[in-house]
PDB file of C-alpha atoms and ligand atoms in Angstrom:
ATOM      1  CA  MET A   1     -11.554 -16.786  -3.483  1.00  0.00           C
ATOM      2  CA  GLU A   2     -11.939 -15.762  -7.137  1.00  0.00           C
ATOM      3  CA  PHE A   3      -9.483 -13.063  -8.233  1.00  0.00           C
ATOM      4  CA  MET A   4     -12.188 -10.488  -9.057  1.00  0.00           C
ATOM      5  CA  ASP A   5     -13.850 -11.160  -5.699  1.00  0.00           C
ATOM      6  CA  VAL A   6     -10.565 -10.294  -3.953  1.00  0.00           C
ATOM      7  CA  ILE A   7     -10.341  -7.089  -5.981  1.00  0.00           C
ATOM      8  CA  ARG A   8     -13.913  -6.169  -5.082  1.00  0.00           C
ATOM      9  CA  LYS A   9     -13.383  -7.049  -1.440  1.00  0.00           C
ATOM     10  CA  ARG A  10     -10.387  -4.715  -1.004  1.00  0.00           C
ATOM     11  CA  LYS A  11     -11.564  -1.390   0.325  1.00  0.00           C
ATOM     12  CA  SER A  12      -9.782   1.183   2.448  1.00  0.00           C
ATOM     13  CA  VAL A  13     -10.249   0.108   6.065  1.00  0.00           C
ATOM     14  CA  ARG A  14      -9.795   2.779   8.731  1.00  0.00           C
ATOM     15  CA  ARG A  15     -11.126   1.016  11.843  1.00  0.00           C
ATOM     16  CA  PHE A  16      -9.658  -2.160  13.252  1.00  0.00           C
ATOM     17  CA  LYS A  17     -10.275  -4.756  15.930  1.00  0.00           C
ATOM     18  CA  PRO A  18      -7.476  -4.855  18.525  1.00  0.00           C
ATOM     19  CA  ASP A  19      -6.793  -8.526  17.675  1.00  0.00           C
ATOM     20  CA  PRO A  20      -3.154  -9.098  16.714  1.00  0.00           C
ATOM     21  CA  VAL A  21      -2.308 -10.239  13.199  1.00  0.00           C
ATOM     22  CA  PRO A  22      -0.601 -13.667  13.281  1.00  0.00           C
ATOM     23  CA  GLU A  23       2.978 -13.633  12.017  1.00  0.00           C
ATOM     24  CA  GLU A  24       2.178 -16.208   9.303  1.00  0.00           C
ATOM     25  CA  GLU A  25      -0.447 -13.839   7.890  1.00  0.00           C
ATOM     26  CA  ILE A  26       2.044 -10.952   7.851  1.00  0.00           C
ATOM     27  CA  LYS A  27       4.547 -13.196   6.075  1.00  0.00           C
ATOM     28  CA  TYR A  28       1.850 -14.314   3.587  1.00  0.00           C
ATOM     29  CA  ILE A  29       1.093 -10.771   2.477  1.00  0.00           C
ATOM     30  CA  LEU A  30       4.785  -9.795   2.409  1.00  0.00           C
ATOM     31  CA  GLU A  31       5.349 -12.815   0.154  1.00  0.00           C
ATOM     32  CA  ALA A  32       2.750 -11.379  -2.230  1.00  0.00           C
ATOM     33  CA  ALA A  33       4.745  -8.113  -2.280  1.00  0.00           C
ATOM     34  CA  ARG A  34       8.011 -10.005  -2.802  1.00  0.00           C
ATOM     35  CA  LEU A  35       6.652 -11.601  -5.971  1.00  0.00           C
ATOM     36  CA  ALA A  36       5.736  -8.256  -7.560  1.00  0.00           C
ATOM     37  CA  PRO A  37       7.396  -7.211 -10.818  1.00  0.00           C
ATOM     38  CA  SER A  38       9.804  -4.277 -10.769  1.00  0.00           C
ATOM     39  CA  TRP A  39      12.000  -2.206 -13.057  1.00  0.00           C
ATOM     40  CA  ALA A  40      14.723  -4.569 -14.437  1.00  0.00           C
ATOM     41  CA  ASN A  41      13.837  -6.805 -11.478  1.00  0.00           C
ATOM     42  CA  THR A  42      15.737  -4.438  -9.178  1.00  0.00           C
ATOM     43  CA  GLN A  43      13.315  -5.010  -6.252  1.00  0.00           C
ATOM     44  CA  CYS A  44      14.320  -1.715  -4.719  1.00  0.00           C
ATOM     45  CA  TRP A  45      11.928  -2.113  -1.773  1.00  0.00           C
ATOM     46  CA  HIS A  46      12.182  -2.678   1.943  1.00  0.00           C
ATOM     47  CA  PHE A  47       9.112  -3.050   4.152  1.00  0.00           C
ATOM     48  CA  VAL A  48       9.196  -2.085   7.816  1.00  0.00           C
ATOM     49  CA  VAL A  49       6.560  -3.982   9.821  1.00  0.00           C
ATOM     50  CA  VAL A  50       5.674  -1.844  12.826  1.00  0.00           C
ATOM     51  CA  THR A  51       4.051  -3.584  15.787  1.00  0.00           C
ATOM     52  CA  ASP A  52       5.495  -1.588  18.704  1.00  0.00           C
ATOM     53  CA  GLN A  53       2.881   0.887  19.989  1.00  0.00           C
ATOM     54  CA  ASP A  54       5.377   3.717  20.607  1.00  0.00           C
ATOM     55  CA  VAL A  55       6.745   3.392  17.086  1.00  0.00           C
ATOM     56  CA  LYS A  56       3.206   3.188  15.641  1.00  0.00           C
ATOM     57  CA  ASN A  57       2.368   6.416  17.464  1.00  0.00           C
ATOM     58  CA  LYS A  58       5.379   8.138  15.892  1.00  0.00           C
ATOM     59  CA  VAL A  59       4.444   6.883  12.408  1.00  0.00           C
ATOM     60  CA  GLY A  60       0.853   8.043  12.954  1.00  0.00           C
ATOM     61  CA  ALA A  61       2.066  11.439  14.184  1.00  0.00           C
ATOM     62  CA  ALA A  62       3.782  11.907  10.814  1.00  0.00           C
ATOM     63  CA  GLY A  63       0.395  12.217   9.110  1.00  0.00           C
ATOM     64  CA  ASN A  64      -2.655  10.002   9.611  1.00  0.00           C
ATOM     65  CA  ARG A  65      -2.839   9.648  13.418  1.00  0.00           C
ATOM     66  CA  TRP A  66      -5.627   7.054  13.291  1.00  0.00           C
ATOM     67  CA  ILE A  67      -3.323   4.409  11.802  1.00  0.00           C
ATOM     68  CA  ALA A  68      -1.599   4.063  15.193  1.00  0.00           C
ATOM     69  CA  LYS A  69      -4.726   2.213  16.395  1.00  0.00           C
ATOM     70  CA  ALA A  70      -4.202  -0.613  13.902  1.00  0.00           C
ATOM     71  CA  PRO A  71      -2.354  -3.651  15.274  1.00  0.00           C
ATOM     72  CA  VAL A  72       0.288  -3.339  12.544  1.00  0.00           C
ATOM     73  CA  ILE A  73       1.569  -0.635  10.193  1.00  0.00           C
ATOM     74  CA  ILE A  74       3.618  -1.609   7.160  1.00  0.00           C
ATOM     75  CA  VAL A  75       5.874   1.117   5.781  1.00  0.00           C
ATOM     76  CA  ALA A  76       7.154   0.716   2.214  1.00  0.00           C
ATOM     77  CA  CYS A  77      10.600   2.184   1.525  1.00  0.00           C
ATOM     78  CA  ALA A  78      12.485   2.302  -1.774  1.00  0.00           C
ATOM     79  CA  GLU A  79      16.029   2.878  -2.936  1.00  0.00           C
ATOM     80  CA  PRO A  80      15.258   5.398  -5.686  1.00  0.00           C
ATOM     81  CA  THR A  81      18.385   5.189  -7.850  1.00  0.00           C
ATOM     82  CA  GLN A  82      18.238   1.451  -8.708  1.00  0.00           C
ATOM     83  CA  PRO A  83      15.166   1.609 -10.976  1.00  0.00           C
ATOM     84  CA  GLY A  84      15.233   3.749 -14.087  1.00  0.00           C
ATOM     85  CA  VAL A  85      14.116   7.315 -14.617  1.00  0.00           C
ATOM     86  CA  LYS A  86      12.457   8.428 -17.833  1.00  0.00           C
ATOM     87  CA  GLY A  87      11.955  12.157 -18.070  1.00  0.00           C
ATOM     88  CA  ASP A  88      10.211  12.974 -14.817  1.00  0.00           C
ATOM     89  CA  GLN A  89       9.008   9.364 -14.275  1.00  0.00           C
ATOM     90  CA  HIS A  90      10.738   7.680 -11.371  1.00  0.00           C
ATOM     91  CA  TYR A  91      10.008   3.987 -11.636  1.00  0.00           C
ATOM     92  CA  TYR A  92      10.588   3.250  -7.959  1.00  0.00           C
ATOM     93  CA  MET A  93       7.200   4.839  -7.356  1.00  0.00           C
ATOM     94  CA  LEU A  94       5.600   2.369  -9.753  1.00  0.00           C
ATOM     95  CA  ASP A  95       7.543  -0.552  -8.283  1.00  0.00           C
ATOM     96  CA  ILE A  96       6.296   0.261  -4.801  1.00  0.00           C
ATOM     97  CA  GLY A  97       2.775   0.870  -6.110  1.00  0.00           C
ATOM     98  CA  ILE A  98       2.638  -2.580  -7.676  1.00  0.00           C
ATOM     99  CA  ALA A  99       4.161  -4.311  -4.638  1.00  0.00           C
ATOM    100  CA  MET A 100       1.782  -2.534  -2.274  1.00  0.00           C
ATOM    101  CA  GLU A 101      -1.226  -3.508  -4.355  1.00  0.00           C
ATOM    102  CA  HIS A 102      -0.067  -7.142  -4.324  1.00  0.00           C
ATOM    103  CA  LEU A 103       0.231  -6.863  -0.538  1.00  0.00           C
ATOM    104  CA  MET A 104      -3.171  -5.228  -0.113  1.00  0.00           C
ATOM    105  CA  LEU A 105      -4.963  -7.749  -2.304  1.00  0.00           C
ATOM    106  CA  ALA A 106      -3.334 -10.631  -0.423  1.00  0.00           C
ATOM    107  CA  ALA A 107      -4.480  -9.008   2.828  1.00  0.00           C
ATOM    108  CA  ALA A 108      -8.041  -8.719   1.496  1.00  0.00           C
ATOM    109  CA  GLU A 109      -8.006 -12.379   0.568  1.00  0.00           C
ATOM    110  CA  ARG A 110      -7.090 -13.244   4.174  1.00  0.00           C
ATOM    111  CA  GLY A 111      -9.853 -11.050   5.634  1.00  0.00           C
ATOM    112  CA  LEU A 112      -7.385  -8.338   6.658  1.00  0.00           C
ATOM    113  CA  GLY A 113      -7.959  -4.613   6.105  1.00  0.00           C
ATOM    114  CA  THR A 114      -5.497  -2.119   4.678  1.00  0.00           C
ATOM    115  CA  CYS A 115      -5.543   1.518   3.537  1.00  0.00           C
ATOM    116  CA  TRP A 116      -2.971   3.101   1.273  1.00  0.00           C
ATOM    117  CA  ILE A 117      -1.383   6.020   3.140  1.00  0.00           C
ATOM    118  CA  GLY A 118       0.293   8.492   0.842  1.00  0.00           C
ATOM    119  CA  TRP A 119       0.147  11.631   2.923  1.00  0.00           C
ATOM    120  CA  PHE A 120       2.819  11.904   5.626  1.00  0.00           C
ATOM    121  CA  ASP A 121       5.908  13.814   6.698  1.00  0.00           C
ATOM    122  CA  GLU A 122       8.636  11.629   5.252  1.00  0.00           C
ATOM    123  CA  ALA A 123      11.401  13.024   7.485  1.00  0.00           C
ATOM    124  CA  LYS A 124       9.420  12.155  10.621  1.00  0.00           C
ATOM    125  CA  ILE A 125       8.859   8.563   9.502  1.00  0.00           C
ATOM    126  CA  LYS A 126      12.504   8.178   8.513  1.00  0.00           C
ATOM    127  CA  GLU A 127      13.560   9.344  11.939  1.00  0.00           C
ATOM    128  CA  ALA A 128      11.024   7.134  13.763  1.00  0.00           C
ATOM    129  CA  LEU A 129      12.126   4.005  11.876  1.00  0.00           C
ATOM    130  CA  GLY A 130      15.815   4.713  11.312  1.00  0.00           C
ATOM    131  CA  VAL A 131      15.377   4.610   7.536  1.00  0.00           C
ATOM    132  CA  PRO A 132      18.766   5.230   5.846  1.00  0.00           C
ATOM    133  CA  GLU A 133      19.376   8.588   4.184  1.00  0.00           C
ATOM    134  CA  ASN A 134      19.484   7.102   0.668  1.00  0.00           C
ATOM    135  CA  MET A 135      16.026   5.481   0.973  1.00  0.00           C
ATOM    136  CA  ARG A 136      12.646   7.091   0.288  1.00  0.00           C
ATOM    137  CA  VAL A 137       9.478   6.337   2.235  1.00  0.00           C
ATOM    138  CA  VAL A 138       6.829   5.941  -0.457  1.00  0.00           C
ATOM    139  CA  ALA A 139       3.744   4.661   1.313  1.00  0.00           C
ATOM    140  CA  SER A 140       2.401   2.866   4.319  1.00  0.00           C
ATOM    141  CA  THR A 141      -0.678   0.928   5.310  1.00  0.00           C
ATOM    142  CA  PRO A 142      -2.327  -0.011   8.551  1.00  0.00           C
ATOM    143  CA  LEU A 143      -3.064  -3.739   8.783  1.00  0.00           C
ATOM    144  CA  GLY A 144      -5.583  -5.544  10.919  1.00  0.00           C
ATOM    145  CA  TYR A 145      -8.986  -7.168  11.089  1.00  0.00           C
ATOM    146  CA  PRO A 146     -11.695  -4.643  10.162  1.00  0.00           C
ATOM    147  CA  SER A 147     -14.024  -3.696  13.024  1.00  0.00           C
ATOM    148  CA  GLU A 148     -16.730  -2.412  10.682  1.00  0.00           C
ATOM    149  CA  GLU A 149     -17.778  -2.541   7.053  1.00  0.00           C
ATOM    150  CA  ALA A 150     -15.493  -0.284   5.001  1.00  0.00           C
ATOM    151  CA  ILE A 151     -17.109   2.695   3.286  1.00  0.00           C
ATOM    152  CA  ALA A 152     -18.059   1.777  -0.274  1.00  0.00           C
ATOM    153  CA  THR A 153     -16.593   4.252  -2.752  1.00  0.00           C
ATOM    154  CA  THR A 154     -17.749   4.722  -6.322  1.00  0.00           C
ATOM    155  CA  ARG A 155     -15.824   4.402  -9.556  1.00  0.00           C
ATOM    156  CA  LYS A 156     -16.167   5.901 -13.017  1.00  0.00           C
ATOM    157  CA  SER A 157     -18.029   3.625 -15.411  1.00  0.00           C
ATOM    158  CA  LEU A 158     -16.072   1.246 -17.622  1.00  0.00           C
ATOM    159  CA  GLU A 159     -17.084   3.204 -20.710  1.00  0.00           C
ATOM    160  CA  GLN A 160     -15.642   6.395 -19.209  1.00  0.00           C
ATOM    161  CA  ILE A 161     -12.147   5.051 -18.678  1.00  0.00           C
ATOM    162  CA  PHE A 162     -11.082   3.553 -21.997  1.00  0.00           C
ATOM    163  CA  SER A 163     -11.233   3.997 -25.742  1.00  0.00           C
ATOM    164  CA  TYR A 164     -10.118   1.892 -28.685  1.00  0.00           C
ATOM    165  CA  ASN A 165      -7.257   2.962 -30.959  1.00  0.00           C
ATOM    166  CA  ARG A 166      -7.357   6.662 -30.143  1.00  0.00           C
ATOM    167  CA  TYR A 167      -7.545   8.746 -26.982  1.00  0.00           C
ATOM    168  CA  GLU A 168     -11.138   9.773 -26.513  1.00  0.00           C
ATOM    169  CA  GLN A 169     -12.211  11.539 -23.331  1.00  0.00           C
ATOM    170  CA  LYS A 170     -15.816  10.700 -22.433  1.00  0.00           C
TER     171      LYS A 170
HETATM  172  C1  LIG B 201      -1.700   7.008  -3.652  1.00  0.00           C
HETATM  173  C2  LIG B 201      -2.788   6.959  -2.597  1.00  0.00           C
HETATM  174  C3  LIG B 201      -2.638   7.714  -1.442  1.00  0.00           C
HETATM  175  C4  LIG B 201      -3.629   7.659  -0.448  1.00  0.00           C
HETATM  176  N1  LIG B 201      -3.421   8.352   0.730  1.00  0.00           N
HETATM  177  C5  LIG B 201      -4.342   8.242   1.731  1.00  0.00           C
HETATM  178  C6  LIG B 201      -4.100   8.868   2.998  1.00  0.00           C
HETATM  179  O1  LIG B 201      -3.053   9.511   3.218  1.00  0.00           O
HETATM  180  N2  LIG B 201      -5.048   8.735   3.965  1.00  0.00           N
HETATM  181  C7  LIG B 201      -6.196   8.000   3.771  1.00  0.00           C
HETATM  182  O2  LIG B 201      -6.995   7.904   4.711  1.00  0.00           O
HETATM  183  N3  LIG B 201      -6.438   7.389   2.589  1.00  0.00           N
HETATM  184  C8  LIG B 201      -5.551   7.479   1.565  1.00  0.00           C
HETATM  185  N4  LIG B 201      -5.766   6.827   0.368  1.00  0.00           N
HETATM  186  C9  LIG B 201      -6.975   5.989   0.192  1.00  0.00           C
HETATM  187  C10 LIG B 201      -7.960   6.565  -0.845  1.00  0.00           C
HETATM  188  O3  LIG B 201      -8.662   7.644  -0.269  1.00  0.00           O
HETATM  189  C11 LIG B 201      -8.914   5.419  -1.290  1.00  0.00           C
HETATM  190  O4  LIG B 201      -8.157   4.398  -1.889  1.00  0.00           O
HETATM  191  C12 LIG B 201      -9.957   5.903  -2.293  1.00  0.00           C
HETATM  192  O5  LIG B 201     -10.838   6.836  -1.685  1.00  0.00           O
HETATM  193  C13 LIG B 201     -10.809   4.746  -2.834  1.00  0.00           C
HETATM  194  O6  LIG B 201     -11.417   4.034  -1.797  1.00  0.00           O
HETATM  195  P1  LIG B 201     -11.153   2.468  -1.591  1.00  0.00           P
HETATM  196  O7  LIG B 201      -9.679   2.271  -1.313  1.00  0.00           O
HETATM  197  O8  LIG B 201     -12.002   2.068  -0.397  1.00  0.00           O
HETATM  198  O9  LIG B 201     -11.559   1.742  -2.829  1.00  0.00           O
HETATM  199  C14 LIG B 201      -4.801   6.866  -0.644  1.00  0.00           C
HETATM  200  C15 LIG B 201      -4.907   6.100  -1.809  1.00  0.00           C
HETATM  201  C16 LIG B 201      -3.921   6.125  -2.767  1.00  0.00           C
HETATM  202  C17 LIG B 201      -4.061   5.217  -3.970  1.00  0.00           C
END
């Protein structure tokens, strides 16, 4: 699949078929995350792949309950002190953002649906998954085969989002 077609294909998927996701597909998309760039190559991430229904229920109960219906949930954790901090910018957030986007695009290429989940009670997820004290839970995504066409969302026009040489809000 052409790169731009993969980008266009990725949409937030919130309904899934019950079909399990083969392990080789899970490994394929984790490999895409593994290859992501990171601050000073610190690779501060750890991904918890949740397939157990009881654990999925606990992760869902920490925020978006519907994700427990997906066959898999992937939870992205980060060790926040390894990457740099500039002012109030904590680069572990960027590192996880890039890795997750790699993962989600790889999933789209394989016909799998994902949805970035940024709203959750971190303490509840840490407890459910046994995430060490020093780690942050940054994001998660359900993973599975979409059961329906994802809702198409709109974007600002290209002209609205950039300017040459000088900041120009349009
Ligand atoms: C940082 C971030 C956090 C998000 N958190 C949630 C969330 O908690 N629950 C949810 O259903 N969608 C969440 N989304 C998905 C967005 O609503 C979605 O990406 C956006 O509406 C654009 O739609 P699209 O992904 O289909 O292109 C999040 C997306 C991002 C990038």
